[in-house]
Amino acid sequence: MSTSKYTSKLANQRVLILGGSSGIGFAVAEAAIEYGAHIILCSSNQSKLDNAVARLKAAYPTQTSTQTIITHVCDLSDAANLDTALETLFQVATVNGAHKLNHIVTTAGDGVNVPPLDQTDAQTAYKGMNVRLVAPIVMAKFIPKYVESSPSSSFTLTGGVRGRKPGPGWSVVTAVSAGIEGLARGLALDLAPVRVNTVAPGAVNTELFASIPEGMREQVFNSFKDQSTTGTVGRPEDLAESYIYLMRDQFVTGSVIESNGGILLK
């Protein structure tokens, strides 16, 4: 008789993915479905959510016939209304509290446009923090109410390699990335036994780079490849493995998983 001691760890668990309509978040959704989870996708754009659901159903017709996919629009950049928006999200994700969450992953982020330091003001700095740092802080206060209180539950944040390896012109990004790692360590204590960790990606080829003209984009990616040890740019499906690991390993908390092609070695 065959057993699935490892591959069944996420079976029938409920996973909320913020930023789940594209990029790394969508890859995490794919992986979670493959492992048997029910997923809740959150994005700021309903059409992107609808497209994500259609892609998932086309790729996983058998799984999605029995595993739930819920979607909800939530604008994490709207700091003034964030409390209300997130409470509504958690109500939807848990079916008004009837089904607690097991895991939360936030991969949400805005564009990669970073102004030069001499053009950075307070408003620009605050804007750079809203989605990636401020939103997870506010999310955290809802976790005791809406997430199963167990070391089998997790909250995974997304930082970045610049938190460990700054680059010229990336001071604000470096501050936010480092802040995310510090936040996760603090929340690992405040939210225990729920586990809190960070994934810190290097350069990953996602839709965030779509705004860069194609010719220039190739130059940017070649630069990323030169900086890495592997000579590659990350793929969303590579990064998804890090998030799935942090959901499945019930003994890891307050930690950072680096997935960056070895850029820290050069």
PDB file of C-alpha atoms in Angstrom:
ATOM      1  CA  MET A   1       0.000   0.000   0.000  1.00  0.00           C
ATOM      2  CA  SER A   2       1.454   3.374  -1.002  1.00  0.00           C
ATOM      3  CA  THR A   3       1.554   6.320   1.386  1.00  0.00           C
ATOM      4  CA  SER A   4       2.074  10.025   0.848  1.00  0.00           C
ATOM      5  CA  LYS A   5       3.689  11.153   4.063  1.00  0.00           C
ATOM      6  CA  TYR A   6       5.323  14.163   2.383  1.00  0.00           C
ATOM      7  CA  THR A   7       3.324  15.084  -0.705  1.00  0.00           C
ATOM      8  CA  SER A   8       0.040  15.176   1.237  1.00  0.00           C
ATOM      9  CA  LYS A   9       1.146  17.814   3.752  1.00  0.00           C
ATOM     10  CA  LEU A  10      -0.885  20.578   2.091  1.00  0.00           C
ATOM     11  CA  ALA A  11      -3.862  18.447   1.089  1.00  0.00           C
ATOM     12  CA  ASN A  12      -7.178  20.225   1.827  1.00  0.00           C
ATOM     13  CA  GLN A  13      -5.414  23.153   3.475  1.00  0.00           C
ATOM     14  CA  ARG A  14      -6.509  26.707   2.697  1.00  0.00           C
ATOM     15  CA  VAL A  15      -3.847  28.985   1.213  1.00  0.00           C
ATOM     16  CA  LEU A  16      -4.372  32.730   0.719  1.00  0.00           C
ATOM     17  CA  ILE A  17      -2.029  34.216  -1.891  1.00  0.00           C
ATOM     18  CA  LEU A  18      -1.808  37.988  -2.206  1.00  0.00           C
ATOM     19  CA  GLY A  19      -0.434  38.937  -5.596  1.00  0.00           C
ATOM     20  CA  GLY A  20      -1.652  35.565  -6.832  1.00  0.00           C
ATOM     21  CA  SER A  21      -2.852  36.570 -10.293  1.00  0.00           C
ATOM     22  CA  SER A  22       0.594  36.717 -11.908  1.00  0.00           C
ATOM     23  CA  GLY A  23       4.323  36.163 -11.528  1.00  0.00           C
ATOM     24  CA  ILE A  24       5.625  34.387  -8.450  1.00  0.00           C
ATOM     25  CA  GLY A  25       2.226  34.429  -6.749  1.00  0.00           C
ATOM     26  CA  PHE A  26       0.583  32.619  -9.650  1.00  0.00           C
ATOM     27  CA  ALA A  27       3.348  30.004  -9.618  1.00  0.00           C
ATOM     28  CA  VAL A  28       2.735  29.483  -5.884  1.00  0.00           C
ATOM     29  CA  ALA A  29      -0.962  28.997  -6.690  1.00  0.00           C
ATOM     30  CA  GLU A  30      -0.090  26.356  -9.302  1.00  0.00           C
ATOM     31  CA  ALA A  31       2.153  24.521  -6.861  1.00  0.00           C
ATOM     32  CA  ALA A  32      -0.399  24.692  -4.043  1.00  0.00           C
ATOM     33  CA  ILE A  33      -3.037  23.157  -6.314  1.00  0.00           C
ATOM     34  CA  GLU A  34      -0.628  20.370  -7.292  1.00  0.00           C
ATOM     35  CA  TYR A  35      -0.169  19.637  -3.582  1.00  0.00           C
ATOM     36  CA  GLY A  36      -3.921  19.416  -3.010  1.00  0.00           C
ATOM     37  CA  ALA A  37      -4.670  22.771  -1.389  1.00  0.00           C
ATOM     38  CA  HIS A  38      -7.689  25.041  -1.702  1.00  0.00           C
ATOM     39  CA  ILE A  39      -6.565  28.530  -2.734  1.00  0.00           C
ATOM     40  CA  ILE A  40      -7.752  32.090  -2.371  1.00  0.00           C
ATOM     41  CA  LEU A  41      -6.229  34.513  -4.868  1.00  0.00           C
ATOM     42  CA  CYS A  42      -6.041  38.223  -4.122  1.00  0.00           C
ATOM     43  CA  SER A  43      -5.086  40.956  -6.583  1.00  0.00           C
ATOM     44  CA  SER A  44      -5.935  44.583  -7.286  1.00  0.00           C
ATOM     45  CA  ASN A  45      -7.433  43.686 -10.697  1.00  0.00           C
ATOM     46  CA  GLN A  46     -10.471  41.469 -11.225  1.00  0.00           C
ATOM     47  CA  SER A  47      -9.743  40.756 -14.895  1.00  0.00           C
ATOM     48  CA  LYS A  48      -6.294  39.451 -13.965  1.00  0.00           C
ATOM     49  CA  LEU A  49      -7.875  37.246 -11.315  1.00  0.00           C
ATOM     50  CA  ASP A  50     -10.391  35.905 -13.806  1.00  0.00           C
ATOM     51  CA  ASN A  51      -7.585  35.142 -16.248  1.00  0.00           C
ATOM     52  CA  ALA A  52      -5.567  33.408 -13.515  1.00  0.00           C
ATOM     53  CA  VAL A  53      -8.518  31.188 -12.592  1.00  0.00           C
ATOM     54  CA  ALA A  54      -9.089  30.299 -16.252  1.00  0.00           C
ATOM     55  CA  ARG A  55      -5.425  29.338 -16.631  1.00  0.00           C
ATOM     56  CA  LEU A  56      -5.506  27.205 -13.490  1.00  0.00           C
ATOM     57  CA  LYS A  57      -8.671  25.399 -14.521  1.00  0.00           C
ATOM     58  CA  ALA A  58      -7.247  24.715 -17.974  1.00  0.00           C
ATOM     59  CA  ALA A  59      -3.983  23.378 -16.538  1.00  0.00           C
ATOM     60  CA  TYR A  60      -5.526  21.403 -13.653  1.00  0.00           C
ATOM     61  CA  PRO A  61      -9.042  20.324 -14.679  1.00  0.00           C
ATOM     62  CA  THR A  62      -9.172  17.346 -12.315  1.00  0.00           C
ATOM     63  CA  GLN A  63      -7.859  19.149  -9.243  1.00  0.00           C
ATOM     64  CA  THR A  64      -9.938  22.296  -9.712  1.00  0.00           C
ATOM     65  CA  SER A  65     -13.113  20.245  -9.974  1.00  0.00           C
ATOM     66  CA  THR A  66     -12.751  19.386  -6.279  1.00  0.00           C
ATOM     67  CA  GLN A  67     -10.324  22.001  -4.892  1.00  0.00           C
ATOM     68  CA  THR A  68     -11.788  25.426  -4.244  1.00  0.00           C
ATOM     69  CA  ILE A  69     -10.512  28.601  -5.908  1.00  0.00           C
ATOM     70  CA  ILE A  70     -11.812  31.866  -4.449  1.00  0.00           C
ATOM     71  CA  THR A  71     -10.833  35.308  -5.751  1.00  0.00           C
ATOM     72  CA  HIS A  72     -11.058  38.741  -4.196  1.00  0.00           C
ATOM     73  CA  VAL A  73      -9.949  42.218  -5.261  1.00  0.00           C
ATOM     74  CA  CYS A  74      -7.985  44.171  -2.663  1.00  0.00           C
ATOM     75  CA  ASP A  75      -5.857  47.271  -3.287  1.00  0.00           C
ATOM     76  CA  LEU A  76      -2.914  47.025  -0.890  1.00  0.00           C
ATOM     77  CA  SER A  77      -1.566  50.388  -2.059  1.00  0.00           C
ATOM     78  CA  ASP A  78      -4.572  52.233  -0.567  1.00  0.00           C
ATOM     79  CA  ALA A  79      -3.128  52.773   2.900  1.00  0.00           C
ATOM     80  CA  ALA A  80      -6.040  54.918   4.095  1.00  0.00           C
ATOM     81  CA  ASN A  81      -8.541  52.070   3.630  1.00  0.00           C
ATOM     82  CA  LEU A  82      -6.240  49.126   4.265  1.00  0.00           C
ATOM     83  CA  ASP A  83      -7.793  47.995   7.556  1.00  0.00           C
ATOM     84  CA  THR A  84     -11.273  47.699   6.114  1.00  0.00           C
ATOM     85  CA  ALA A  85     -10.065  46.157   2.854  1.00  0.00           C
ATOM     86  CA  LEU A  86      -8.017  43.470   4.597  1.00  0.00           C
ATOM     87  CA  GLU A  87     -10.743  42.552   7.057  1.00  0.00           C
ATOM     88  CA  THR A  88     -13.131  42.104   4.129  1.00  0.00           C
ATOM     89  CA  LEU A  89     -10.518  39.950   2.385  1.00  0.00           C
ATOM     90  CA  PHE A  90     -10.120  37.706   5.419  1.00  0.00           C
ATOM     91  CA  GLN A  91     -13.890  37.388   5.778  1.00  0.00           C
ATOM     92  CA  VAL A  92     -14.146  36.277   2.148  1.00  0.00           C
ATOM     93  CA  ALA A  93     -11.146  33.958   2.402  1.00  0.00           C
ATOM     94  CA  THR A  94     -12.539  32.166   5.450  1.00  0.00           C
ATOM     95  CA  VAL A  95     -16.196  32.207   4.306  1.00  0.00           C
ATOM     96  CA  ASN A  96     -17.102  34.610   7.111  1.00  0.00           C
ATOM     97  CA  GLY A  97     -14.880  32.815   9.589  1.00  0.00           C
ATOM     98  CA  ALA A  98     -16.305  29.346   8.990  1.00  0.00           C
ATOM     99  CA  HIS A  99     -13.081  27.920   7.530  1.00  0.00           C
ATOM    100  CA  LYS A 100      -9.845  29.256   8.987  1.00  0.00           C
ATOM    101  CA  LEU A 101      -6.788  29.697   6.811  1.00  0.00           C
ATOM    102  CA  ASN A 102      -3.701  27.504   7.112  1.00  0.00           C
ATOM    103  CA  HIS A 103      -1.224  29.595   5.139  1.00  0.00           C
ATOM    104  CA  ILE A 104      -0.848  33.160   3.872  1.00  0.00           C
ATOM    105  CA  VAL A 105       1.663  34.129   1.213  1.00  0.00           C
ATOM    106  CA  THR A 106       2.165  37.703   0.092  1.00  0.00           C
ATOM    107  CA  THR A 107       4.073  38.241  -3.132  1.00  0.00           C
ATOM    108  CA  ALA A 108       2.255  41.481  -3.961  1.00  0.00           C
ATOM    109  CA  GLY A 109       4.407  44.290  -5.286  1.00  0.00           C
ATOM    110  CA  ASP A 110       4.180  47.337  -7.493  1.00  0.00           C
ATOM    111  CA  GLY A 111       6.389  48.401 -10.411  1.00  0.00           C
ATOM    112  CA  VAL A 112      10.169  48.285 -10.541  1.00  0.00           C
ATOM    113  CA  ASN A 113      10.580  51.996 -11.347  1.00  0.00           C
ATOM    114  CA  VAL A 114      12.918  53.479  -8.743  1.00  0.00           C
ATOM    115  CA  PRO A 115      13.609  57.230  -8.961  1.00  0.00           C
ATOM    116  CA  PRO A 116      17.167  58.518  -8.451  1.00  0.00           C
ATOM    117  CA  LEU A 117      17.984  59.468  -4.880  1.00  0.00           C
ATOM    118  CA  ASP A 118      18.023  63.173  -5.699  1.00  0.00           C
ATOM    119  CA  GLN A 119      14.425  62.846  -6.930  1.00  0.00           C
ATOM    120  CA  THR A 120      13.189  60.871  -3.925  1.00  0.00           C
ATOM    121  CA  ASP A 121      10.898  62.629  -1.456  1.00  0.00           C
ATOM    122  CA  ALA A 122       8.855  61.468   1.535  1.00  0.00           C
ATOM    123  CA  GLN A 123       5.845  60.601  -0.606  1.00  0.00           C
ATOM    124  CA  THR A 124       7.972  58.416  -2.901  1.00  0.00           C
ATOM    125  CA  ALA A 125       9.509  56.640   0.086  1.00  0.00           C
ATOM    126  CA  TYR A 126       6.141  55.982   1.697  1.00  0.00           C
ATOM    127  CA  LYS A 127       4.722  54.718  -1.597  1.00  0.00           C
ATOM    128  CA  GLY A 128       7.601  52.261  -1.884  1.00  0.00           C
ATOM    129  CA  MET A 129       6.679  50.774   1.493  1.00  0.00           C
ATOM    130  CA  ASN A 130       2.887  50.498   1.269  1.00  0.00           C
ATOM    131  CA  VAL A 131       2.377  47.224  -0.583  1.00  0.00           C
ATOM    132  CA  ARG A 132       5.478  45.299   0.472  1.00  0.00           C
ATOM    133  CA  LEU A 133       5.946  46.357   4.113  1.00  0.00           C
ATOM    134  CA  VAL A 134       2.979  48.292   5.511  1.00  0.00           C
ATOM    135  CA  ALA A 135       0.332  45.906   4.151  1.00  0.00           C
ATOM    136  CA  PRO A 136       1.909  42.806   5.801  1.00  0.00           C
ATOM    137  CA  ILE A 137       2.053  44.689   9.113  1.00  0.00           C
ATOM    138  CA  VAL A 138      -1.680  45.348   8.942  1.00  0.00           C
ATOM    139  CA  MET A 139      -2.398  41.792   7.739  1.00  0.00           C
ATOM    140  CA  ALA A 140      -0.653  40.400  10.795  1.00  0.00           C
ATOM    141  CA  LYS A 141      -3.205  41.733  13.251  1.00  0.00           C
ATOM    142  CA  PHE A 142      -5.941  39.664  11.588  1.00  0.00           C
ATOM    143  CA  ILE A 143      -3.988  36.402  11.713  1.00  0.00           C
ATOM    144  CA  PRO A 144      -4.928  35.351  15.288  1.00  0.00           C
ATOM    145  CA  LYS A 145      -8.606  35.568  14.322  1.00  0.00           C
ATOM    146  CA  TYR A 146      -8.549  34.061  10.835  1.00  0.00           C
ATOM    147  CA  VAL A 147      -5.605  31.598  10.766  1.00  0.00           C
ATOM    148  CA  GLU A 148      -5.457  28.219  12.501  1.00  0.00           C
ATOM    149  CA  SER A 149      -3.289  28.649  15.606  1.00  0.00           C
ATOM    150  CA  SER A 150      -0.733  25.904  15.027  1.00  0.00           C
ATOM    151  CA  PRO A 151       2.893  25.471  13.945  1.00  0.00           C
ATOM    152  CA  SER A 152       1.454  23.827  10.844  1.00  0.00           C
ATOM    153  CA  SER A 153       0.220  27.310   9.821  1.00  0.00           C
ATOM    154  CA  SER A 154       2.425  29.950   8.213  1.00  0.00           C
ATOM    155  CA  PHE A 155       2.685  33.535   7.007  1.00  0.00           C
ATOM    156  CA  THR A 156       5.316  34.054   4.306  1.00  0.00           C
ATOM    157  CA  LEU A 157       6.504  37.511   3.258  1.00  0.00           C
ATOM    158  CA  THR A 158       8.484  38.479   0.178  1.00  0.00           C
ATOM    159  CA  GLY A 159      11.627  40.553   0.512  1.00  0.00           C
ATOM    160  CA  GLY A 160      14.482  40.814  -1.943  1.00  0.00           C
ATOM    161  CA  VAL A 161      18.180  40.287  -2.427  1.00  0.00           C
ATOM    162  CA  ARG A 162      18.814  44.040  -2.122  1.00  0.00           C
ATOM    163  CA  GLY A 163      18.141  43.739   1.596  1.00  0.00           C
ATOM    164  CA  ARG A 164      21.414  41.810   1.831  1.00  0.00           C
ATOM    165  CA  LYS A 165      23.304  43.228  -1.146  1.00  0.00           C
ATOM    166  CA  PRO A 166      22.552  46.897  -1.874  1.00  0.00           C
ATOM    167  CA  GLY A 167      23.178  48.377  -5.283  1.00  0.00           C
ATOM    168  CA  PRO A 168      23.681  51.988  -6.398  1.00  0.00           C
ATOM    169  CA  GLY A 169      20.362  53.804  -6.678  1.00  0.00           C
ATOM    170  CA  TRP A 170      18.443  51.179  -4.696  1.00  0.00           C
ATOM    171  CA  SER A 171      18.524  52.716  -1.205  1.00  0.00           C
ATOM    172  CA  VAL A 172      14.737  52.799  -0.724  1.00  0.00           C
ATOM    173  CA  VAL A 173      14.356  49.245  -2.042  1.00  0.00           C
ATOM    174  CA  THR A 174      17.174  48.113   0.248  1.00  0.00           C
ATOM    175  CA  ALA A 175      15.460  49.709   3.253  1.00  0.00           C
ATOM    176  CA  VAL A 176      12.129  48.066   2.457  1.00  0.00           C
ATOM    177  CA  SER A 177      13.681  44.641   1.800  1.00  0.00           C
ATOM    178  CA  ALA A 178      15.660  44.737   5.034  1.00  0.00           C
ATOM    179  CA  GLY A 179      12.581  45.940   6.895  1.00  0.00           C
ATOM    180  CA  ILE A 180      10.552  42.981   5.627  1.00  0.00           C
ATOM    181  CA  GLU A 181      13.097  40.531   7.017  1.00  0.00           C
ATOM    182  CA  GLY A 182      13.064  42.295  10.378  1.00  0.00           C
ATOM    183  CA  LEU A 183       9.274  42.350  10.394  1.00  0.00           C
ATOM    184  CA  ALA A 184       9.095  38.606   9.788  1.00  0.00           C
ATOM    185  CA  ARG A 185      11.433  37.901  12.698  1.00  0.00           C
ATOM    186  CA  GLY A 186       9.337  40.078  14.994  1.00  0.00           C
ATOM    187  CA  LEU A 187       6.068  38.553  13.843  1.00  0.00           C
ATOM    188  CA  ALA A 188       7.472  35.057  14.343  1.00  0.00           C
ATOM    189  CA  LEU A 189       7.445  35.897  18.055  1.00  0.00           C
ATOM    190  CA  ASP A 190       4.209  37.886  18.147  1.00  0.00           C
ATOM    191  CA  LEU A 191       2.151  35.387  16.132  1.00  0.00           C
ATOM    192  CA  ALA A 192       3.583  32.125  17.507  1.00  0.00           C
ATOM    193  CA  PRO A 193       2.800  29.271  17.131  1.00  0.00           C
ATOM    194  CA  VAL A 194       1.971  30.411  13.573  1.00  0.00           C
ATOM    195  CA  ARG A 195       5.288  30.476  11.702  1.00  0.00           C
ATOM    196  CA  VAL A 196       6.483  33.611   9.877  1.00  0.00           C
ATOM    197  CA  ASN A 197       9.271  33.612   7.289  1.00  0.00           C
ATOM    198  CA  THR A 198      10.595  35.563   4.317  1.00  0.00           C
ATOM    199  CA  VAL A 199      11.548  34.580   0.793  1.00  0.00           C
ATOM    200  CA  ALA A 200      14.198  36.917  -0.640  1.00  0.00           C
ATOM    201  CA  PRO A 201      14.290  36.547  -4.427  1.00  0.00           C
ATOM    202  CA  GLY A 202      16.970  37.791  -6.738  1.00  0.00           C
ATOM    203  CA  ALA A 203      16.086  38.832 -10.284  1.00  0.00           C
ATOM    204  CA  VAL A 204      13.023  36.902 -11.476  1.00  0.00           C
ATOM    205  CA  ASN A 205      11.498  37.211 -14.929  1.00  0.00           C
ATOM    206  CA  THR A 206       7.918  38.261 -14.182  1.00  0.00           C
ATOM    207  CA  GLU A 207       5.361  40.684 -15.592  1.00  0.00           C
ATOM    208  CA  LEU A 208       6.859  43.475 -13.463  1.00  0.00           C
ATOM    209  CA  PHE A 209       9.504  43.899 -16.164  1.00  0.00           C
ATOM    210  CA  ALA A 210       6.929  44.264 -18.944  1.00  0.00           C
ATOM    211  CA  SER A 211       7.050  48.061 -18.779  1.00  0.00           C
ATOM    212  CA  ILE A 212      10.713  48.033 -19.863  1.00  0.00           C
ATOM    213  CA  PRO A 213      11.161  48.190 -23.676  1.00  0.00           C
ATOM    214  CA  GLU A 214      12.097  44.779 -25.061  1.00  0.00           C
ATOM    215  CA  GLY A 215      15.586  45.709 -26.239  1.00  0.00           C
ATOM    216  CA  MET A 216      16.427  47.360 -22.947  1.00  0.00           C
ATOM    217  CA  ARG A 217      14.866  44.463 -21.031  1.00  0.00           C
ATOM    218  CA  GLU A 218      17.308  42.037 -22.668  1.00  0.00           C
ATOM    219  CA  GLN A 219      20.213  44.229 -21.547  1.00  0.00           C
ATOM    220  CA  VAL A 220      18.812  44.310 -18.010  1.00  0.00           C
ATOM    221  CA  PHE A 221      18.458  40.522 -17.896  1.00  0.00           C
ATOM    222  CA  ASN A 222      21.971  40.043 -19.293  1.00  0.00           C
ATOM    223  CA  SER A 223      23.231  42.263 -16.494  1.00  0.00           C
ATOM    224  CA  PHE A 224      21.379  40.123 -13.938  1.00  0.00           C
ATOM    225  CA  LYS A 225      22.875  36.977 -15.458  1.00  0.00           C
ATOM    226  CA  ASP A 226      26.378  38.434 -15.223  1.00  0.00           C
ATOM    227  CA  GLN A 227      25.859  39.200 -11.535  1.00  0.00           C
ATOM    228  CA  SER A 228      24.682  35.681 -10.696  1.00  0.00           C
ATOM    229  CA  THR A 229      26.719  32.551 -10.106  1.00  0.00           C
ATOM    230  CA  THR A 230      24.341  30.376 -12.133  1.00  0.00           C
ATOM    231  CA  GLY A 231      24.388  32.712 -15.151  1.00  0.00           C
ATOM    232  CA  THR A 232      20.592  32.722 -15.176  1.00  0.00           C
ATOM    233  CA  VAL A 233      17.565  34.819 -14.284  1.00  0.00           C
ATOM    234  CA  GLY A 234      15.061  33.236 -11.929  1.00  0.00           C
ATOM    235  CA  ARG A 235      11.730  31.799 -13.066  1.00  0.00           C
ATOM    236  CA  PRO A 236       8.515  32.078 -11.032  1.00  0.00           C
ATOM    237  CA  GLU A 237       8.292  28.276 -10.871  1.00  0.00           C
ATOM    238  CA  ASP A 238      11.749  28.202  -9.275  1.00  0.00           C
ATOM    239  CA  LEU A 239      10.707  30.643  -6.571  1.00  0.00           C
ATOM    240  CA  ALA A 240       7.441  28.816  -5.891  1.00  0.00           C
ATOM    241  CA  GLU A 241       9.452  25.967  -4.401  1.00  0.00           C
ATOM    242  CA  SER A 242      10.690  28.255  -1.614  1.00  0.00           C
ATOM    243  CA  TYR A 243       7.179  29.249  -0.564  1.00  0.00           C
ATOM    244  CA  ILE A 244       5.903  25.679  -0.682  1.00  0.00           C
ATOM    245  CA  TYR A 245       8.830  24.577   1.473  1.00  0.00           C
ATOM    246  CA  LEU A 246       8.051  27.216   4.088  1.00  0.00           C
ATOM    247  CA  MET A 247       4.452  26.049   4.246  1.00  0.00           C
ATOM    248  CA  ARG A 248       5.436  22.388   4.630  1.00  0.00           C
ATOM    249  CA  ASP A 249       8.321  22.538   7.123  1.00  0.00           C
ATOM    250  CA  GLN A 250       6.668  23.025  10.513  1.00  0.00           C
ATOM    251  CA  PHE A 251      10.014  23.621  12.241  1.00  0.00           C
ATOM    252  CA  VAL A 252      11.123  26.768  10.405  1.00  0.00           C
ATOM    253  CA  THR A 253      10.193  30.264  11.556  1.00  0.00           C
ATOM    254  CA  GLY A 254      11.849  33.669  11.645  1.00  0.00           C
ATOM    255  CA  SER A 255      14.013  32.585   8.726  1.00  0.00           C
ATOM    256  CA  VAL A 256      14.940  33.887   5.278  1.00  0.00           C
ATOM    257  CA  ILE A 257      15.075  31.655   2.210  1.00  0.00           C
ATOM    258  CA  GLU A 258      17.444  33.042  -0.422  1.00  0.00           C
ATOM    259  CA  SER A 259      16.714  32.237  -4.069  1.00  0.00           C
ATOM    260  CA  ASN A 260      18.960  34.513  -6.094  1.00  0.00           C
ATOM    261  CA  GLY A 261      21.226  32.531  -8.415  1.00  0.00           C
ATOM    262  CA  GLY A 262      24.197  32.971  -6.089  1.00  0.00           C
ATOM    263  CA  ILE A 263      24.462  36.752  -6.431  1.00  0.00           C
ATOM    264  CA  LEU A 264      25.621  37.018  -2.801  1.00  0.00           C
ATOM    265  CA  LEU A 265      28.744  35.025  -3.713  1.00  0.00           C
ATOM    266  CA  LYS A 266      30.029  37.586  -6.215  1.00  0.00           C
TER     267      LYS A 266
END
